[in-house]
Structures are given as structure tokens and as C-alpha cells.
Short mmCIF file of C-alpha atoms and ligand atoms in Angstrom, two decimals:
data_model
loop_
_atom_site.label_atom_id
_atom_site.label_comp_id
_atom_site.label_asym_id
_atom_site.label_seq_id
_atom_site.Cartn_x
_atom_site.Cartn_y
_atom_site.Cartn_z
CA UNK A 22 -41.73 129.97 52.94
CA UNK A 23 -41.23 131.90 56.17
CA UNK A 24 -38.26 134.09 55.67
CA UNK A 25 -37.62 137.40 58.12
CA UNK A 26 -34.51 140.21 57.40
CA UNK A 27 -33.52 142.61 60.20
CA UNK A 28 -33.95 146.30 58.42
CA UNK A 29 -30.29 147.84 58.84
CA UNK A 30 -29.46 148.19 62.09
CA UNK A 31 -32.98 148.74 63.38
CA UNK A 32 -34.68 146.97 66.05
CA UNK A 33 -37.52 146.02 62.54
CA UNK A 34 -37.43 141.89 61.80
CA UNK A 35 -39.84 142.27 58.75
CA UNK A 36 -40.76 139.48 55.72
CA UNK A 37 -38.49 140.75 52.53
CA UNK A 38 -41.37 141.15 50.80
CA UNK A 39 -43.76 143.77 52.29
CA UNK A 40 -46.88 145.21 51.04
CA UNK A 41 -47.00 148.97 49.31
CA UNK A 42 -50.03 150.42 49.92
CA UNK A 43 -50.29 154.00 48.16
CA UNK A 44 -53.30 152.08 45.83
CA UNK A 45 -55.17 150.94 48.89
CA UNK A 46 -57.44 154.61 49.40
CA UNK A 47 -54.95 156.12 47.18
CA UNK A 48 -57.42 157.90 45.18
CA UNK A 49 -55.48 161.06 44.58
CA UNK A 50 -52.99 158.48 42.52
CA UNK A 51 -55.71 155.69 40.86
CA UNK A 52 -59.30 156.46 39.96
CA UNK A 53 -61.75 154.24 40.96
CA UNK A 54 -60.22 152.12 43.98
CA UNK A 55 -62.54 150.01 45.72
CA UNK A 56 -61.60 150.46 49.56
CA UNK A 57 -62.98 147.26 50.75
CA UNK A 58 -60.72 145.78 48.01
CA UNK A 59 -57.96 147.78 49.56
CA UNK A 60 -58.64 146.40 52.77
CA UNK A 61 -58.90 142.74 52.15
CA UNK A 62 -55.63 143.41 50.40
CA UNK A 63 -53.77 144.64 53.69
CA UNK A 64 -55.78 141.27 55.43
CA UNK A 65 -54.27 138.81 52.94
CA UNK A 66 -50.94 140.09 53.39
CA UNK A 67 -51.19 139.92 56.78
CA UNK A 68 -52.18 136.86 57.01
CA UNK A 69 -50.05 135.69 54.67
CA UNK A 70 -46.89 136.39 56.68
CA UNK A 71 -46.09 139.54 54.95
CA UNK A 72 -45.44 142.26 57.54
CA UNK A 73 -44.23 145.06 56.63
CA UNK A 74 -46.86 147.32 54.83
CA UNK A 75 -45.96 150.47 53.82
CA UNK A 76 -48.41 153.77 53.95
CA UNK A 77 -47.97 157.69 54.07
CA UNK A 78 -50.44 160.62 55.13
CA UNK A 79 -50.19 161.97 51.34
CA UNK A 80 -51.60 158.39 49.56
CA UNK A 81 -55.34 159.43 50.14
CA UNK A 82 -54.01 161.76 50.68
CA UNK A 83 -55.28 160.30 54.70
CA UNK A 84 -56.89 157.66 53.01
CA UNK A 85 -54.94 155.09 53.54
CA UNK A 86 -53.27 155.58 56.97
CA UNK A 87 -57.16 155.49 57.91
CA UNK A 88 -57.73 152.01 55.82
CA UNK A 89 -54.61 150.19 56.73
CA UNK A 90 -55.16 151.36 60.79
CA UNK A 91 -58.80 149.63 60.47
CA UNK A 92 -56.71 146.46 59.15
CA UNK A 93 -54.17 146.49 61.45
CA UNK A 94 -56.50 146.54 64.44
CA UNK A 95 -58.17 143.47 63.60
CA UNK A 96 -54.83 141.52 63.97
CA UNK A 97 -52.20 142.12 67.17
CA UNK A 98 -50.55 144.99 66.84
CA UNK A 99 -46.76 143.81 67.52
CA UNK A 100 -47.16 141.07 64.44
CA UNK A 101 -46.86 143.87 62.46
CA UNK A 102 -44.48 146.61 61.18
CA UNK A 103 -46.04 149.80 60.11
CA UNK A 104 -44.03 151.97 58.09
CA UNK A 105 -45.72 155.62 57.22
CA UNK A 106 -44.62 158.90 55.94
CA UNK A 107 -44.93 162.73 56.24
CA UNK A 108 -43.83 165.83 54.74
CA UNK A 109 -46.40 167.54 52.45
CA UNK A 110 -48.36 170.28 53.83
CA UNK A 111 -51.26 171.42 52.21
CA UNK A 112 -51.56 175.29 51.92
CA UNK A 113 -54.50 176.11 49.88
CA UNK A 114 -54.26 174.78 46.57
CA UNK A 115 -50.80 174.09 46.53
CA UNK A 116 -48.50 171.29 48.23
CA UNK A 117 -45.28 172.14 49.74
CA UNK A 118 -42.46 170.28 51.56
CA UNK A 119 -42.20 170.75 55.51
CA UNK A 120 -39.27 168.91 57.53
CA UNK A 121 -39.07 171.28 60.31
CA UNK A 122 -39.17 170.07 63.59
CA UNK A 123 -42.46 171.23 64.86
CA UNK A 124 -44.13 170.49 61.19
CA UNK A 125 -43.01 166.89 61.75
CA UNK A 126 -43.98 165.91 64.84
CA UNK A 127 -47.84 167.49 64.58
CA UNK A 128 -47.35 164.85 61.09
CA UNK A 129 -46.00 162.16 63.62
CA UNK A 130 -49.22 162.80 65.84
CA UNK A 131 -51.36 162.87 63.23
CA UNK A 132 -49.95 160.10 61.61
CA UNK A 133 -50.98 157.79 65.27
CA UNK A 134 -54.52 158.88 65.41
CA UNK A 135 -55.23 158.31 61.72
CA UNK A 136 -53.40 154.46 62.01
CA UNK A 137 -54.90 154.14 65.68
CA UNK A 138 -52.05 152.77 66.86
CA UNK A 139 -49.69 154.13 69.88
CA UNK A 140 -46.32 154.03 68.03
CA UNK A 141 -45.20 153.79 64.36
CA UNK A 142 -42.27 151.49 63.60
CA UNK A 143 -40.27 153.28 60.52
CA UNK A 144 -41.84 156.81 60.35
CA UNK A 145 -39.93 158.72 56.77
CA UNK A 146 -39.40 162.18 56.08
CA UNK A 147 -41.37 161.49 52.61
CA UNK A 148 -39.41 164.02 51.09
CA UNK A 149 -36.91 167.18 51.63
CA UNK A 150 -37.60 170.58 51.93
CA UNK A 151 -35.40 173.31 50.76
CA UNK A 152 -34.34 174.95 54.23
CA UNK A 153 -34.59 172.64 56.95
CA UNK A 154 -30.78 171.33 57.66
CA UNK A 155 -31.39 167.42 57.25
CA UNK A 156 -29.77 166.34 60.93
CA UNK A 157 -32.21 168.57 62.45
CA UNK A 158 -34.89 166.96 61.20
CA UNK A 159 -34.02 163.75 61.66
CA UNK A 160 -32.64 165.38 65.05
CA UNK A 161 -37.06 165.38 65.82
CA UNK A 162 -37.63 162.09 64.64
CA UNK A 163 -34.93 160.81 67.68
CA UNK A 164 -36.69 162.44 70.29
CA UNK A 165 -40.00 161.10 69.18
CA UNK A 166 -37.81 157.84 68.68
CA UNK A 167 -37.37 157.96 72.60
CA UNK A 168 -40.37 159.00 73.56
CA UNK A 169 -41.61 155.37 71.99
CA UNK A 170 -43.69 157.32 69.43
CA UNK A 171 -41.50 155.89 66.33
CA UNK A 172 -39.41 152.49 66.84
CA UNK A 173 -36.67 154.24 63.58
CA UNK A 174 -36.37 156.80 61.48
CA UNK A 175 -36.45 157.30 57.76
CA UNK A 176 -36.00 159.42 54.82
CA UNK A 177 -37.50 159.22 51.58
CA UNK A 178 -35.86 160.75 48.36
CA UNK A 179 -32.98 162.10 49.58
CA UNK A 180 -29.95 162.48 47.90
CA UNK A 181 -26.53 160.82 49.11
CA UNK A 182 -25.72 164.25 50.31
CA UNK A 183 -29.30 164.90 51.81
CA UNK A 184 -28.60 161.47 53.55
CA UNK A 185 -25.42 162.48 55.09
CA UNK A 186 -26.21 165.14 56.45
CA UNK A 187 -29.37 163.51 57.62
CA UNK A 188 -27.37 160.82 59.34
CA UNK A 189 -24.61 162.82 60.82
CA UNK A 190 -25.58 161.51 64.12
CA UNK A 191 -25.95 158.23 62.69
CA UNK A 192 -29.94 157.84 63.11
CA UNK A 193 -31.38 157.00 59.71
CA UNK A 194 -32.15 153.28 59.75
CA UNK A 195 -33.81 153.47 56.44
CA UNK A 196 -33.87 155.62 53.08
CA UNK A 197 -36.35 154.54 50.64
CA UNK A 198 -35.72 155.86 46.47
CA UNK A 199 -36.92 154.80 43.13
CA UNK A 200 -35.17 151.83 42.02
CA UNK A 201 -35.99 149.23 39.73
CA UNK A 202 -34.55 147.79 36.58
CA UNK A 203 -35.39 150.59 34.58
CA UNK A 204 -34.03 153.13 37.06
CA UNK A 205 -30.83 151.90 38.56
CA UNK A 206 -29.23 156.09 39.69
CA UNK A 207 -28.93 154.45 43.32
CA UNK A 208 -26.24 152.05 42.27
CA UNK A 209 -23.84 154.24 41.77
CA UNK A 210 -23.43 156.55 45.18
CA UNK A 211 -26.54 155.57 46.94
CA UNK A 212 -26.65 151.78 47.69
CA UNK A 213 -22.87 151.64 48.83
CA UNK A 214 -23.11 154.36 51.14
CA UNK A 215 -25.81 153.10 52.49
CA UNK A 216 -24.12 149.60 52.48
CA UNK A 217 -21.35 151.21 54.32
CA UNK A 218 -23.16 152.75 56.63
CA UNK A 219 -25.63 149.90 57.56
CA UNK A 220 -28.77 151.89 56.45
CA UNK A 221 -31.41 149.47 54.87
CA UNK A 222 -32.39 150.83 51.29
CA UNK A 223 -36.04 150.14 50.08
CA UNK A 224 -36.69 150.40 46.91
CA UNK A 225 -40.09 152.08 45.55
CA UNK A 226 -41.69 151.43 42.36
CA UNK A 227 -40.42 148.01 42.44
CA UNK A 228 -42.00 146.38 39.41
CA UNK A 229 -41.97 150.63 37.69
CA UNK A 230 -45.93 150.55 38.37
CA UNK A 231 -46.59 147.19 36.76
CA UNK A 232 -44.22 147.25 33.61
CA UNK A 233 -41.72 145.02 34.94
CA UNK A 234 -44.40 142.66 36.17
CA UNK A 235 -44.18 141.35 32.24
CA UNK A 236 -48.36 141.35 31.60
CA UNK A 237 -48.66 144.75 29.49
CA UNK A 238 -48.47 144.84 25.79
CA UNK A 239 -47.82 147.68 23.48
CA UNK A 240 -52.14 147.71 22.90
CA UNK A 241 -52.28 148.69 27.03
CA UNK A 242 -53.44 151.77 27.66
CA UNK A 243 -53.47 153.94 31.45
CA UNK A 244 -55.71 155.99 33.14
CA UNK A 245 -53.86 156.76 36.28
CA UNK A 246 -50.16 158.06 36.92
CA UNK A 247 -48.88 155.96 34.70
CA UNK A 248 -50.31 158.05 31.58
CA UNK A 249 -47.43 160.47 31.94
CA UNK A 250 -44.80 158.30 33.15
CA UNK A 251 -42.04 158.66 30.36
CA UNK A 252 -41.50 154.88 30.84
CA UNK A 253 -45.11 154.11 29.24
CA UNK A 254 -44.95 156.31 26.21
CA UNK A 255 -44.44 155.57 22.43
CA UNK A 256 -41.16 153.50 21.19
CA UNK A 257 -40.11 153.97 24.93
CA UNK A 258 -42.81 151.50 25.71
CA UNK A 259 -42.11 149.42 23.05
CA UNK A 260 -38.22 149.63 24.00
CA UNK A 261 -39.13 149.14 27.73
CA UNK A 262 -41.81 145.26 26.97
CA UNK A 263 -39.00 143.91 24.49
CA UNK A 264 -36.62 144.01 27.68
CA UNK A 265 -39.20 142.56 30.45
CA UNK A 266 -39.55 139.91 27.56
CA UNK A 267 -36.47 138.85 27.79
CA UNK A 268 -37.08 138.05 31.40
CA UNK A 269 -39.03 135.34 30.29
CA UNK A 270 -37.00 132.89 29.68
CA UNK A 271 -34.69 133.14 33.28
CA UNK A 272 -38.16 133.22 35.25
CA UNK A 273 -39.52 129.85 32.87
CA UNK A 274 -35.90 127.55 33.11
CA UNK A 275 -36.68 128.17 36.88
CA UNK A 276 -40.68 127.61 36.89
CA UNK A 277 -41.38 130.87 38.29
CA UNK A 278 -42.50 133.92 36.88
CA UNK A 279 -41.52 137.44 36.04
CA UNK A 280 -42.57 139.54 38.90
CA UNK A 281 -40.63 136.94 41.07
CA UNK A 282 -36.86 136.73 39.63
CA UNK A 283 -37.49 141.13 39.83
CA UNK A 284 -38.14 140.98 43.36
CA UNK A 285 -35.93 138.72 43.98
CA UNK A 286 -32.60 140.06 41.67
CA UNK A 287 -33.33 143.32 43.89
CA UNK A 288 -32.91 141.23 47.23
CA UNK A 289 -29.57 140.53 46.20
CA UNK A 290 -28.61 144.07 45.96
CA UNK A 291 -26.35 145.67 48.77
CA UNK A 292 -28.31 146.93 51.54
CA UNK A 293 -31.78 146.01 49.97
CA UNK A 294 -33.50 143.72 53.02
CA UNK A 295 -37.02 144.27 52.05
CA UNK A 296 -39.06 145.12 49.10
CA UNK A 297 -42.33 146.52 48.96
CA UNK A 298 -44.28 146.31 45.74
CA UNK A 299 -47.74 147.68 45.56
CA UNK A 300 -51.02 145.44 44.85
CA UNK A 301 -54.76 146.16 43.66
CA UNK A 302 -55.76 142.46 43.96
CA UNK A 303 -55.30 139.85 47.14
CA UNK A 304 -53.83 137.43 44.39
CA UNK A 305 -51.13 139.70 43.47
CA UNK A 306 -50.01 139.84 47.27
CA UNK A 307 -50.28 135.76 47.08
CA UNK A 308 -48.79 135.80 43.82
CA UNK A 309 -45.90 138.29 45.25
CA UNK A 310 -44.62 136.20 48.36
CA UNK A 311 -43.52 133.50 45.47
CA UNK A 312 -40.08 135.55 45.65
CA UNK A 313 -39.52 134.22 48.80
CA UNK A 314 -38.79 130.89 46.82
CA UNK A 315 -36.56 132.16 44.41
CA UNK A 316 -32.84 131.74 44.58
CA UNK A 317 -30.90 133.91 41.98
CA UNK A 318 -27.32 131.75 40.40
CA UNK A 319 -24.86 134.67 39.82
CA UNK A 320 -24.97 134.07 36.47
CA UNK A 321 -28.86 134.46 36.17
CA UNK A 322 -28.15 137.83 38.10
CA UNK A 323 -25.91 138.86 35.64
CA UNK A 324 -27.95 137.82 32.90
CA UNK A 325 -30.77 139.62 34.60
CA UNK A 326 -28.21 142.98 34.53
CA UNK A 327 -27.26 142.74 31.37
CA UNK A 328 -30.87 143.14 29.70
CA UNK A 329 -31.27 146.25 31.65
CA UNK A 330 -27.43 147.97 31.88
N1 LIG B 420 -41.38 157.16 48.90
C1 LIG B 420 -42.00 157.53 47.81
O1 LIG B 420 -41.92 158.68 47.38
C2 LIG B 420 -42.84 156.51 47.08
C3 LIG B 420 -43.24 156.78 45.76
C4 LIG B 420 -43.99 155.81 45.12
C5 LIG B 420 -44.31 154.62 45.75
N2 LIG B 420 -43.92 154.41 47.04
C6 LIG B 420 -44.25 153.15 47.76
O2 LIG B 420 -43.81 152.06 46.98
C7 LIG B 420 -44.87 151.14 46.82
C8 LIG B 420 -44.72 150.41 45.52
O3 LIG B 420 -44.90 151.28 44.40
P1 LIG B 420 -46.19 151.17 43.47
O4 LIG B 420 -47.20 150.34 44.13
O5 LIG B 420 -46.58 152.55 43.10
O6 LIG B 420 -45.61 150.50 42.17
P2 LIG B 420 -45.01 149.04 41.85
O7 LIG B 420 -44.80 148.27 43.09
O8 LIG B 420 -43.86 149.27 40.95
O9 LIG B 420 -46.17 148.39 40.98
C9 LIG B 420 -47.34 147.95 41.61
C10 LIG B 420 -48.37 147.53 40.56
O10 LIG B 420 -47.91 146.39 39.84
C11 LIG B 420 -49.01 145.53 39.59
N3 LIG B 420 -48.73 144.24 40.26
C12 LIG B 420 -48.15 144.06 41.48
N4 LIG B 420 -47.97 142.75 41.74
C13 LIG B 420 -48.44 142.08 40.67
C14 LIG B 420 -48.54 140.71 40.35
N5 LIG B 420 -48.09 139.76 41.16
N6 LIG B 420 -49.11 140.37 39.16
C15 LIG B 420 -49.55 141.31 38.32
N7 LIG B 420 -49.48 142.63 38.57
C16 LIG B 420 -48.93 143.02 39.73
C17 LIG B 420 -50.26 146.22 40.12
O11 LIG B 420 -50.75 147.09 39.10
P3 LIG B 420 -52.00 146.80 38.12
O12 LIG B 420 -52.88 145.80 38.79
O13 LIG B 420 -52.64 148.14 37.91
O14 LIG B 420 -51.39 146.30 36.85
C18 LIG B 420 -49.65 147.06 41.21
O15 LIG B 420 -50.46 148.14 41.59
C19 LIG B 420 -46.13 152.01 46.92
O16 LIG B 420 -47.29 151.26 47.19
C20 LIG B 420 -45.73 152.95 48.01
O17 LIG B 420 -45.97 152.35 49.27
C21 LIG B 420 -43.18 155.33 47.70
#
């Protein structure tokens, strides 16, 4: 089904399911990736309808701005909307968090020739740093916004206050935070502000790194980031399957499956146009776009709610 959502009050007209792609030449997050796998990936969701892919300078980290740019040029360049993200400077062995003005835009530029593209269309402050004042950040991001460098500005993991203060001038289009079923802080301040304010929320970690994708049993074991995640450990695990079980039944009376009444009980969220879950196979991107399909009753939302609240 071809189905397109406007991203806040942006200019962005993307598919509301998009492509995360921090496991295609993410290998500072999974072991092992294949990039060619990665690649065909980005080309199936592409051509597949899905637009909106979703990539930042630390996934890599440079990896996969350089993977999904080689994608994107095989296709025309205005069928697609390429979201990316900056803020971690490396200095020596450690990582810190830059948002000043001149950090970001070098990160803006270097962001363009890694993508090979002329302009970005949702470029994120990935996350914030302790002494930059947010509006002045964001105050950067608006002039490269009208030099045609960025088509909107983001910010990633901000905090309602972080976001006001961001968008005093009223330029955030977009803040993207962990949500999921498992993780629902943004309901309470975050997702009506921003449904006040007419700021499109994205939520990361959509499916909580596979768990709420309802395939993993308590015998599944992790080599990657989820081996720490406190979601994936002892009776939390346990705790955490016996609730995406329960999904089973709502997705079945419906014939879909789990990852699709997820998605698609996050689509009817205030101020959530768009969701981008990650993939590691072409099917799951196939298997993903199924959402699009799926029409929530309020009472299967609430149902939905209840297993999780
Ligand atoms: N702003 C930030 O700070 C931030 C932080 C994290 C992520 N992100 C963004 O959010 C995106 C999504 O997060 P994520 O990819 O880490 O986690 P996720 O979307 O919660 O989970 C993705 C994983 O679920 C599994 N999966 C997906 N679709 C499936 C399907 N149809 N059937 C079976 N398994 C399926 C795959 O894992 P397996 O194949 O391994 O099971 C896939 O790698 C990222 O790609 C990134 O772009 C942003």
C-alpha cells in the first residue's frame, strides 16, 4: 500500500515506515555485518517505496553515511529523504558531545561529502552537549537550513526542556527518543509538547532491538549491544517475551503479525508520523512495510496498552 505522512510541519512527505540504518556498516554496534548485505538492504527499501532511511556519522562510525550515499546514488536523489546525524567528536580515545556552532556545521559538511549528496533533508543534533545553549545550536542548523544545505532540523535525545529551548525560535521539525512498548518516558511530557507544538516525534528502537519483534525465546543469546541491554537479562527477559506473547493473539485475529500491530499501535501515537525500525535482512524491510496495512480498533490499542502499562 502506498501511504505518505508530512513530518511536522516540514517541507518532508516520507512513507510512515522508514528504514533505520545504524546495522547497515554499523560495525562499532554489530560484529560481523556484511556491507553488501547492508546495501541491498537500503536498495529494497528503496525500491519498495520506503523513503525515509535514517543514518548518522557515529553508526560506522562513517560507515554508513558512506554505504547508504553509494545506495542513494543509484536511484534519483529527490525520491528520497535522507535523514543523518552529528554530534560526537572523537578526541583520542574518548567520545565527547559537540553542538557548537562551528563543530556542527564542519559535521554538516562532512556529513554531504560522506552521503555524496548536495543537501541533507532532516540533519539531528544526535545528542546534547553540556554547554552549548540549545537555540544556538539549532540557531546553525537554520542558517545551513537557508543556505539549502539541510531541508529541517532535528534533535536527538533531548529532554522536553532541552527541546524548548532548542525550539525557542520555533525551528525543530523533528526530535527523535527511545520509545517503544517497553519504554514509554515520552508519553508523559514529551509527545504532547511536541503534539502541541507540531514537531514530528520519531521513535528509535522501535521493536527495543528485536524483542518486540516476538521471535526470541528465553534460550536466545546476544553478541552485540544487546548483551548489556537491561531489557535482555535474566527474569527481565523472561518478564519482557511473556508480554510480546501476549501480542500474539491481537496480531493473529487480524492475520498479521507481531512486528506489524507494534509499528503500527506507535503510528497512532500523537505526533508519531513515521517510524523507522532497523533491518539486517531485505525480507525484514519487505516484511516491515506490512504495517502499512494494519488498521488498529481502539479497543485493540487499548488492549495493546494494557499488556505493556
Ligand atoms: N537517535 C539515536 O540516538 C538512536 C539510537 C538508536 C537507534 N537509532 C535509530 O533507530 C533505528 C532503529 O533502531 P535499531 O535498528 O537499533 O533497533 P530496532 O528497530 O528496535 O530493532 C531492529 C532489529 O529488529 C530485528 N527486526 C527488524 N525487523 C524485523 C522483522 N520484520 N522480522 C524479524 N526481525 C526484525 C532485526 O534484528 P535481528 O535480525 O538481529 O534480530 C533488526 O536489526 C536505528 O537503525 C537508528 O537509525 C537512533
Amino acid at each position: 500500500m502506498e501511504r505518505k505522512t508530512r513530518l511536522g510541519k516540514s517541507d518532508l512527505v516520507v512513507n510512515p515506515v522508514g528504514l533505520g540504518t545504524n546495522a547497515v556498516g554499523g560495525h562499532n554496534l554489530y560484529p560481523n555485518l556484511d556491507e553488501e548485505a547492508g546495501k541491498d538492504v537500503v536498495r529494497t527499501a528503496i525500491e519498495h517505496g520506503m523513503n525515509f532511511l535514517d543514518t548518522a556519522f557515529i553508526y560506522g562510525p562513517e560507515r554508513s553515511e558512506e554505504l547508504v550515499g553509494q545506495v542513494v546514488r543509484e536511484y534519483k536523489r529527490e525520491d528520497i529523504v535522507l535523514a543523518t546525524k552529528g554530534a560526537h567528536q572523537f578526541k583520542g580515545e574518548d567520545v565527547v558531545f559537540n553542538n557548537s556552532p562551528s563543530f556542527l556545521k564542519q559535521s554538516v559538511e562532512d556529513s554531504l561529502q560522506r552521503l555524496r549528496t548536495d543537501y541533507i533533508d532532516l540533519y539531528y543534533i544526535h545528542f546534547p552537549d553540556e554547554d552549548t545553549p540549545k537555540d544556538e545550536a539549532v540557531g546553525a542548523l537554520k542558517e545551513l537550513k537557508d543556505e539549502g544545505k539541510i531541508r529541517s532540523i532535528g534533535v536527538s535525545n533531548f529532554s522536553v526542556e532541552q527541546l524548548e529551548e532548542a525550539n525557542k525560535d520555533g525551528y525543530v521539525d523533528v526530535i527523535q527518543g527511545e520509545y517503544n512498548l517497553f519504554k514509554r518516558e515520552a508519553e508523559k511530557e514529551m509527545l504532547p509538547y511536541t503534539a502541541e507544538k507540531g514537531i514530528s516525534f520519531v521513535p528509535y528502537f522501535p521493536f527495543a532491538s528485536g524483542l518486540l519483534v516476538g521471535k526470541y525465546d528465553e534460550n536466545t543469546t546476544f553478541d552485540d549491544l544487546r548483551a548489556k541491554n537491561p531489557l535482555f537479562q535474566g527474569e527481565a527477559f523472561k518478564q519482557n517475551l511473556a508480554k510480546v506473547d501476549q501480542l500474539r493473539p491481537i496480531a493473529e485475529e487480524k492475520g498479521v503479525e507481531v512486528p506489524h500491530i507494534v509499528l503500527a499501535w506507535y503510528l497512532n501515537q500523537p505526533s508519531i508520523d513515521t517510524v523507522i525500525p532497523g533491518a539486517k535482512r531485505t525480507q525484514q524491510v519487505i516484511d516491515n512495510l506490512k504495517t502499512l496495512d494494519v488498521d488498529l480498533s481502539d479497543d485493540e490499542i487499548s488492549r495493546i496498552d494494557n499488556i505493556f502499562s
